[in-house]
Coordinates of C-alpha atoms in Angstrom, one line a residue:
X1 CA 66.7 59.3 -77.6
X2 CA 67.0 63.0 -78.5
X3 CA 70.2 64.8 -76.9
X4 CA 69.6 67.3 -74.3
X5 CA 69.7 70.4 -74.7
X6 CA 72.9 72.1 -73.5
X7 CA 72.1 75.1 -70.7
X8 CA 69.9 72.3 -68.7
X9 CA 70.1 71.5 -65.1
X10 CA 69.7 69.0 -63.2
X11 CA 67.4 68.7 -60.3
X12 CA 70.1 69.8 -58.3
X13 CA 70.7 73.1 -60.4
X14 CA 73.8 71.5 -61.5
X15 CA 74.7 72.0 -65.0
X16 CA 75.1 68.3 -67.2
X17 CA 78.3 67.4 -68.8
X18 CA 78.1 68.3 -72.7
X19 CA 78.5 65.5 -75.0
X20 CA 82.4 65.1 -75.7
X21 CA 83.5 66.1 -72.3
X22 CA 86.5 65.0 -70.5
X23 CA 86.1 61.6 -68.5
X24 CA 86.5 61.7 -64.7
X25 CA 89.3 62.2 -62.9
X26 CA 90.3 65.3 -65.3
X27 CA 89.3 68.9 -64.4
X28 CA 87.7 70.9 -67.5
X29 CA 88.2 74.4 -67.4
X30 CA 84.8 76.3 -66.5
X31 CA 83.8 79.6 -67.4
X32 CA 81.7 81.4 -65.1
X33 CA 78.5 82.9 -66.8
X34 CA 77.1 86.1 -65.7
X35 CA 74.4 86.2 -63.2
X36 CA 72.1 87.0 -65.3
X37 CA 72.3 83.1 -67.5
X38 CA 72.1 81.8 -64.4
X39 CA 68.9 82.6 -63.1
X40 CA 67.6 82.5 -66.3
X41 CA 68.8 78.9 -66.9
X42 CA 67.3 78.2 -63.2
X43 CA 64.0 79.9 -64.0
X44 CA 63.8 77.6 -67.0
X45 CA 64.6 74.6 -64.9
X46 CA 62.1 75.6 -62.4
X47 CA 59.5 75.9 -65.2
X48 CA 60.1 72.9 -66.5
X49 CA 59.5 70.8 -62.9
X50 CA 56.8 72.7 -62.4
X51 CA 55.5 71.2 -65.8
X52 CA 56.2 68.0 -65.0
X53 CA 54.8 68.2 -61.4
X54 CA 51.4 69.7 -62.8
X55 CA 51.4 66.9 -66.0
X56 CA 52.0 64.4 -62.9
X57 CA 49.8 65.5 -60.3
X58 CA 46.7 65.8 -62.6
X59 CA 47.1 62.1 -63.6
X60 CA 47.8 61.2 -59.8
X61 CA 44.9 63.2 -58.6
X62 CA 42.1 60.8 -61.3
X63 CA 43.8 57.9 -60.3
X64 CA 43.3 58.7 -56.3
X65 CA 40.2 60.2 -57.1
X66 CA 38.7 56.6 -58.6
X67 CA 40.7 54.4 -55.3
X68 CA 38.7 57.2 -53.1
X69 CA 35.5 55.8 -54.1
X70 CA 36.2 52.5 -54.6
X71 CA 37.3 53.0 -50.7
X72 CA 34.8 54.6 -49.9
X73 CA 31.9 52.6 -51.6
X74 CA 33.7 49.8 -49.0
X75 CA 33.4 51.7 -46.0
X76 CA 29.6 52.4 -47.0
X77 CA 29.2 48.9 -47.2
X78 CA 31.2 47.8 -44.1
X79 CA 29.0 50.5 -42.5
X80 CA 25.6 49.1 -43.8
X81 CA 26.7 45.2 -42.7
X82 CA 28.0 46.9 -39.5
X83 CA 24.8 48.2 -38.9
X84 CA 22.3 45.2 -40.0
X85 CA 24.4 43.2 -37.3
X86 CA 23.5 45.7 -34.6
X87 CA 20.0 45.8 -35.6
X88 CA 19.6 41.4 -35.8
X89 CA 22.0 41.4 -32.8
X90 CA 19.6 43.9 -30.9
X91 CA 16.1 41.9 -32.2
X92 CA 18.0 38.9 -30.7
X93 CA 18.6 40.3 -26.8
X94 CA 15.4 42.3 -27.1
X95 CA 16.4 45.5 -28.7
X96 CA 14.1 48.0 -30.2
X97 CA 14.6 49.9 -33.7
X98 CA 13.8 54.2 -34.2
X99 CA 10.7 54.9 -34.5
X100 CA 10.9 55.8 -38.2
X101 CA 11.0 52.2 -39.0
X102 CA 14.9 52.2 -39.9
X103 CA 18.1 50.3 -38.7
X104 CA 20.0 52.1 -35.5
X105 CA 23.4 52.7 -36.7
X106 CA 25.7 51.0 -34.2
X107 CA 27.8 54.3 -32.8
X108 CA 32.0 53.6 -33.8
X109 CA 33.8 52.3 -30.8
X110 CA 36.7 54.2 -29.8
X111 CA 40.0 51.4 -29.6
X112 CA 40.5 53.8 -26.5
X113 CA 39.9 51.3 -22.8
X114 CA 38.8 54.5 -21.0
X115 CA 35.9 54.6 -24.0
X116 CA 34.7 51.3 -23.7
X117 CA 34.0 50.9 -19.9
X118 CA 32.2 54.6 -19.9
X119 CA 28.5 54.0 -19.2
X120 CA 26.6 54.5 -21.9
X121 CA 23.6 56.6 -21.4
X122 CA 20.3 55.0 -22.7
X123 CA 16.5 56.4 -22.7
X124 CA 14.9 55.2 -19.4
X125 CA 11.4 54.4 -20.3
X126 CA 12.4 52.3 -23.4
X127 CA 15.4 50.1 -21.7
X128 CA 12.9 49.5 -18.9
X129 CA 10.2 48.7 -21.0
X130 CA 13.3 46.1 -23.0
X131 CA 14.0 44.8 -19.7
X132 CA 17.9 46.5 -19.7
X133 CA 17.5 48.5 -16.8
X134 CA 19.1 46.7 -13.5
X135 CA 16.8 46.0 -10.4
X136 CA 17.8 49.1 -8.2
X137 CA 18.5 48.2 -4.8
X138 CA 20.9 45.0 -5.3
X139 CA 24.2 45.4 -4.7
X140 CA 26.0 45.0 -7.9
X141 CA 22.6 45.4 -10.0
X142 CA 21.3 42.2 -10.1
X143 CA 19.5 41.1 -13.5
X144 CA 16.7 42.5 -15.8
X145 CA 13.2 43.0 -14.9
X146 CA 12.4 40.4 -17.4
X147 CA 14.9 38.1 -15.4
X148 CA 13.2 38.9 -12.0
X149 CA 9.6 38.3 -13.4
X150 CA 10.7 34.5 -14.8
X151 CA 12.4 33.5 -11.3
X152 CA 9.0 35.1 -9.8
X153 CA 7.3 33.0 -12.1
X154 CA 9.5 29.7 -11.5
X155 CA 9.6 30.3 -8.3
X156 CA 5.5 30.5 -8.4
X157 CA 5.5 27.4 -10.3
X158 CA 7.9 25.6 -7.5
X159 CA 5.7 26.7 -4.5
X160 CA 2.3 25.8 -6.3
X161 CA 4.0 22.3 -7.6
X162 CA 4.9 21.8 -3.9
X163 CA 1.3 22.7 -2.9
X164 CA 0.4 20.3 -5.0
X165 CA 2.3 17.2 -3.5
X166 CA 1.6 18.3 0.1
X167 CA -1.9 18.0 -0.9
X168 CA -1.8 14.9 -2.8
X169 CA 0.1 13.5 0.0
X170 CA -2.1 14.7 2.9
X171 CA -4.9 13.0 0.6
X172 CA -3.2 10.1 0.2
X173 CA -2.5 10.0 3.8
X174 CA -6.3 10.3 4.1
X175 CA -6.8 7.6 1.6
X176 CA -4.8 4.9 3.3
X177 CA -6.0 5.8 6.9
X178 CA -9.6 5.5 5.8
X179 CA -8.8 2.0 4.0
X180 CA -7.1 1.0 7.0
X181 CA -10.1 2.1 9.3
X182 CA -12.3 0.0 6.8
X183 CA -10.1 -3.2 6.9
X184 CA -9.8 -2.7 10.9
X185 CA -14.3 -2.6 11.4
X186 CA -14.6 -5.4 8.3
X187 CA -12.3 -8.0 10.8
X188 CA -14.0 -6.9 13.9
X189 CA -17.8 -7.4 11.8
X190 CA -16.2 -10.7 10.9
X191 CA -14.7 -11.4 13.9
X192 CA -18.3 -10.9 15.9
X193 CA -20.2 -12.5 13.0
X194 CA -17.4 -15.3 13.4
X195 CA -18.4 -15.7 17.2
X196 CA -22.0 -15.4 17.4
X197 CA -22.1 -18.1 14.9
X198 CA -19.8 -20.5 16.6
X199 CA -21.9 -19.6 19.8
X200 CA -25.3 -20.6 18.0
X201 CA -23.6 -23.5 16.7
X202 CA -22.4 -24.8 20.1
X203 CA -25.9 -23.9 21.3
X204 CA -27.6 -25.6 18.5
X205 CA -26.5 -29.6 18.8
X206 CA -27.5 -29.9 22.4
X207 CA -31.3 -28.0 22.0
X208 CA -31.6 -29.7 18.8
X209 CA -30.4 -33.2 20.2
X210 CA -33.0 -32.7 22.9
X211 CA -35.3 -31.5 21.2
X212 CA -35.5 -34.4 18.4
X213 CA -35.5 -37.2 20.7
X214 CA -38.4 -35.1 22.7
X215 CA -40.3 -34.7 19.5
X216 CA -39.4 -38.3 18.3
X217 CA -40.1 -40.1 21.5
X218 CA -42.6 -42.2 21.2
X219 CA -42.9 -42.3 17.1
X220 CA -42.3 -44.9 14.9
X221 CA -39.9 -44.8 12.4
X222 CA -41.2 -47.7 10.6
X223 CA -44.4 -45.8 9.2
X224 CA -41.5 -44.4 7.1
X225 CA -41.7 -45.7 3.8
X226 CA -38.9 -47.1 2.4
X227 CA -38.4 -45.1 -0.5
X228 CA -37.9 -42.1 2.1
X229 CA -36.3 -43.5 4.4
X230 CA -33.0 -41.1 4.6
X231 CA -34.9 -38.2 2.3
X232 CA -36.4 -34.7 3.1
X233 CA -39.0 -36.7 4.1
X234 CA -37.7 -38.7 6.6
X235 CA -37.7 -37.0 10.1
X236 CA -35.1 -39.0 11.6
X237 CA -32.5 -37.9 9.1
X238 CA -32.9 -34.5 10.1
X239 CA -30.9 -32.3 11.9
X240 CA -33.3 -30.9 13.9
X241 CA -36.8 -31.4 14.9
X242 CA -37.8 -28.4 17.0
X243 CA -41.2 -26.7 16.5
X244 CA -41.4 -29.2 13.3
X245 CA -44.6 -31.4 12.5
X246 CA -42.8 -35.4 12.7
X247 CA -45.8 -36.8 11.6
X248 CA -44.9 -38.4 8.5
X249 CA -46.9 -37.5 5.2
X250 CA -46.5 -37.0 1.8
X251 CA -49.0 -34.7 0.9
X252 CA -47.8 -32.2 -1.2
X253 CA -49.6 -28.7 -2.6
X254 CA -48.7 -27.6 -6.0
X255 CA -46.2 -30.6 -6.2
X256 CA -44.4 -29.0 -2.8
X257 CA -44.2 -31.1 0.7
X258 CA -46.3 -30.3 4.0
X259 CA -43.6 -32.8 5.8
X260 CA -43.4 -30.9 9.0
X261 CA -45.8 -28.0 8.8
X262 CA -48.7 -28.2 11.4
X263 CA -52.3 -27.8 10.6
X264 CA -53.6 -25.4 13.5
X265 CA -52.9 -22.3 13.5
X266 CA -54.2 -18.8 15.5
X267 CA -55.6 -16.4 13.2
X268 CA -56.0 -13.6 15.8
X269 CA -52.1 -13.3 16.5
X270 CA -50.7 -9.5 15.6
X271 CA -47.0 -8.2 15.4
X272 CA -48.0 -5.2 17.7
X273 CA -51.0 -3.1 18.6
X274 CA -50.4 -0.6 15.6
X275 CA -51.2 -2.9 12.7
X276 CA -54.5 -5.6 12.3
X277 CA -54.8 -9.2 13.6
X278 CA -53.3 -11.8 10.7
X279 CA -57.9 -12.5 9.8
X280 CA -58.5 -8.5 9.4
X281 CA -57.7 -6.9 6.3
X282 CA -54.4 -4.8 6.1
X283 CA -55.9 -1.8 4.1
X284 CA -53.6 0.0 1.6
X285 CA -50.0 0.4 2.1
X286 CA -50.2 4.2 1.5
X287 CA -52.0 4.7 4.5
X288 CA -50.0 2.0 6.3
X289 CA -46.6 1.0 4.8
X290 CA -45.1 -1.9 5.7
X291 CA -42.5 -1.5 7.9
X292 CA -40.1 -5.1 8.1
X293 CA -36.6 -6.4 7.7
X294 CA -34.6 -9.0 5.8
X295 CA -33.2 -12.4 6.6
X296 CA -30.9 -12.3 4.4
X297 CA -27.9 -14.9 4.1
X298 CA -30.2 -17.4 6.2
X299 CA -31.6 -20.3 3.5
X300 CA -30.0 -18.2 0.7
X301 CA -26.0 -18.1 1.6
X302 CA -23.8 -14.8 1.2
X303 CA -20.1 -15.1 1.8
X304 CA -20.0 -11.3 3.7
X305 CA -23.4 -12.1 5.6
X306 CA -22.0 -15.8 7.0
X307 CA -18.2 -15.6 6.2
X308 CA -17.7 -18.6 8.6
X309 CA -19.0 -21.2 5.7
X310 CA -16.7 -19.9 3.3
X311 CA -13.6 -20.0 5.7
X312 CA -11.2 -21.8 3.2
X313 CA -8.3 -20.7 1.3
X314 CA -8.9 -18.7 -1.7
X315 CA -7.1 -20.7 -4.1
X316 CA -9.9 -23.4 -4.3
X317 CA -12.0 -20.7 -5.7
X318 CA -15.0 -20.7 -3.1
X319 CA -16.9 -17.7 -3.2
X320 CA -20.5 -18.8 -3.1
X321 CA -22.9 -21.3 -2.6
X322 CA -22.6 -23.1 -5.6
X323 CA -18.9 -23.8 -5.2
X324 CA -19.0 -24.1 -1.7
X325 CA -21.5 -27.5 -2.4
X326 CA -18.9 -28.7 -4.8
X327 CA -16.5 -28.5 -2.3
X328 CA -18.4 -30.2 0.1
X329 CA -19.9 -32.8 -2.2
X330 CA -22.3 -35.5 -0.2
X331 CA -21.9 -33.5 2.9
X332 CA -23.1 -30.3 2.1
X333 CA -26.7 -31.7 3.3
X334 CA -25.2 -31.8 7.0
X335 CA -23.5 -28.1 6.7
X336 CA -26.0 -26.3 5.4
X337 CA -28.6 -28.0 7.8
X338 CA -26.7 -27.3 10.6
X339 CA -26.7 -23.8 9.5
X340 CA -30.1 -23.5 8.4
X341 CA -31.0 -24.7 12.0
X342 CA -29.0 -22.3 14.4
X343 CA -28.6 -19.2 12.2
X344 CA -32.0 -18.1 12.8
X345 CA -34.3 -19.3 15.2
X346 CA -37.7 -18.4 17.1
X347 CA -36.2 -16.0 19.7
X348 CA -35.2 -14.1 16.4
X349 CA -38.8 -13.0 15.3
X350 CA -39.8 -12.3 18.9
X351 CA -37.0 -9.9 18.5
X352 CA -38.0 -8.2 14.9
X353 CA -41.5 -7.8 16.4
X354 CA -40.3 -6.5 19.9
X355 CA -38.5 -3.8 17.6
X356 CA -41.8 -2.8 16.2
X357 CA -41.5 -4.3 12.5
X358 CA -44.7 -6.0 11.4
X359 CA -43.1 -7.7 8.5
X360 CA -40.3 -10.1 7.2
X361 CA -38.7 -11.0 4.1
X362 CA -36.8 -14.4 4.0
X363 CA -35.0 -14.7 0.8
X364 CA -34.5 -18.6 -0.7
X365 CA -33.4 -20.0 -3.6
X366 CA -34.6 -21.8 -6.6
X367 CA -33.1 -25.5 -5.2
X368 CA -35.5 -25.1 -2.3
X369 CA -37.8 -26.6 -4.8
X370 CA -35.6 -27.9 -7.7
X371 CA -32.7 -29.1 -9.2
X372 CA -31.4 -29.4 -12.3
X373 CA -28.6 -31.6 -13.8
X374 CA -25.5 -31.3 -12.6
X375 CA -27.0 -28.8 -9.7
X376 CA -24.3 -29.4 -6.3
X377 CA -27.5 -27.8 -4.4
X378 CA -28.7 -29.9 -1.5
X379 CA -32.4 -30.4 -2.7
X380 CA -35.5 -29.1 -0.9
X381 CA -33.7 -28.6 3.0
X382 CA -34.2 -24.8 2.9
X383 CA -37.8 -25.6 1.9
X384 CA -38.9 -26.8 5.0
X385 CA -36.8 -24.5 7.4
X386 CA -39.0 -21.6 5.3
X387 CA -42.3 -23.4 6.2
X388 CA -41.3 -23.2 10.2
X389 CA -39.9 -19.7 9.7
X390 CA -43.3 -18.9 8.4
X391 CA -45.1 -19.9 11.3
X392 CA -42.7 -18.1 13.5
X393 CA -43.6 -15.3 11.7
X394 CA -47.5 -16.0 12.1
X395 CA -47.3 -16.3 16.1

């Protein structure tokens, strides 16, 4: 390293020891220059700082210079991230972005507390329009508009669901009252079904009793041939013998039995004075319709027309009159006989034709005249109950 010149100072203005000089501690004899050397070895100092300051400060100033933009590329790009958080955070609660289609700069928040709880003053029509705006009138503000109008709506939706199950239970209500009202008039149709049957029945025996051994008296059961004895055609087997022919024969039309039917009739009898004598032609029904009534349930059983006969429990399975003769096996005959003779009698067309019908329909089943193989059906009974209902009908 060079020596230094001699005549520089220090940075204190001090003038540097000379090479050679005296160590510390001894006192070297100094020689005052004039004035003048002074100022000019100061003014030369001075230069010389101010050379090195400028040398240093120009290299200083590019290297802050570069760190400027460096920092301030990051505070562009804190800025930017800054602001696309804003914009997604105010997408998220609703926001809205300018109207020029670009990101609202989030404003800088002041670290100050007195800054952060001032009110920050929004445009109206637009925070209304977001829903931002507090329901005026609440104390405390209450929520958003778009808050009011969903409890409005759930609260709609709660009313109209509770509409809905005060309905369905007043229909419900309805429902079970009406089944209850129909349960209530099927047992009291029963009930009287029930009773006028019994009645008939206890009423039935005695006439019927009294009325076979008036129309027996005096017969001869012997001009019964023996292979009828105890059949359809045998009129001491049967349960009744009022207004029935007990003449024995076994004369048959189309492979059917007359046992029991009379052979006189009147031709002139009528149902009433609006409709022709049974020997003068009807005429067409158009002009004059029929006008009659079914006796159903009669020689053709129905469980809800004579419920009595199928009083049993419901496991066995009885629920018409095929089962029912199953059930009964051998004395179905004296069941169904006994029904066949009280469930309809004479007094029962006087009635129809006192109620102005002219005609009636007696329903009967295929067993009246056959049976098949394995058929429980009691053979041919009903047939001759529907001969005597037909001269009821003719008188």
């Amino acid at each position: 390293m060079a020596p230094r010149e001699p005549g520089r100072t220090d940075r204190h203005g001090q003038q540097r020891r000379r090479q050679g000089a005296p160590e510390s501690g001894t006192r070297p004899n100094r020689k005052r220059h004039p004035a003048s050397r002074r100022r000019a070895t100061t003014s030369r100092s001075e230069e010389g700082r101010d050379e090195g300051r400028s040398r240093g400060g120009s290299s200083s100033h590019k290297t802050l210079s570069s760190g400027a933009l460096e920092q301030l590329d990051r505070e562009n790009e804190r800025r930017r991230l800054r602001a696309e958080r804003e914009r997604r955070r105010r997408q998220r609660e609703g926001g809205y972005e300018a109207v020029d289609g670009g990101a609202r700069t989030a404003p800088h928040r002041s670290s100050n507390r007195h800054d952060r709880s001032r009110k920050r003053r929004v445009v109206s029509g637009a925070a209304m329009e977001e829903g931002r705006v507090r329901t005026p009138g609440l104390r405390g503000g209450g929520g958003s508009w778009a808050e009011d109008e969903f409890a409005r709506e759930k609260y709609e939706a709660k009313k109209m669901s509770q509409e809905r199950d005060k309905k369905r239970t007043r229909k419900k209500l309805w429902w079970i009252l009406g089944g209850i009202g129909t349960v209530v008039t099927l047992v009291l149709i029963i009930a009287v079904a029930v009773v006028v049957s019994k009645n008939k029945s206890g009423s039935g025996p005695s006439s019927s009793s009294s009325s076979s051994s008036s129309s027996l008296d005096g017969k001869d059961a012997g001009k019964v041939p023996t292979q009828w004895k105890n059949t359809y055609l045998d009129p001491w087997s049967w349960k009744s013998t009022t207004d029935f022919n007990v003449t024995f024969t076994d004369e048959t039309v189309g492979s059917l039995p007359v046992m029991g039917l009379f052979t006189s009739w009147d031709d002139s009898a009528r149902a009433n004075d609006q409709v022709p004598a049974l020997n003068e032609d009807w005429g067409p029904y158009a002009s004059r319709p029929a006008r009659g009534v079914n006796l159903g349930g009669w020689l053709s059983l129905e469980p809800f027309i004579t419920p009595s006969l199928f009083d049993y429990d419901a496991k066995l399975g009885i629920v018409d009159e095929y089962t029912l003769c199953q059930h009964l096996g051998r004395g179905a005959g004296d069941v169904l006989e006994a029904h066949y003779a009280s469930f309809v009698t004479e007094d029962t067309f006087r009635d129809i034709a006192a109620a102005g019908l002219d005609h009636v329909r007696i329903p009967y089943s295929y067993w009246a005249v056959e049976v098949y193989d394995g058929d429980p059906y009691v053979f041919r009974t009903s047939w001759r109950y529907l001969l005597r209902g037909i001269e009821w009908a003719r008188r």
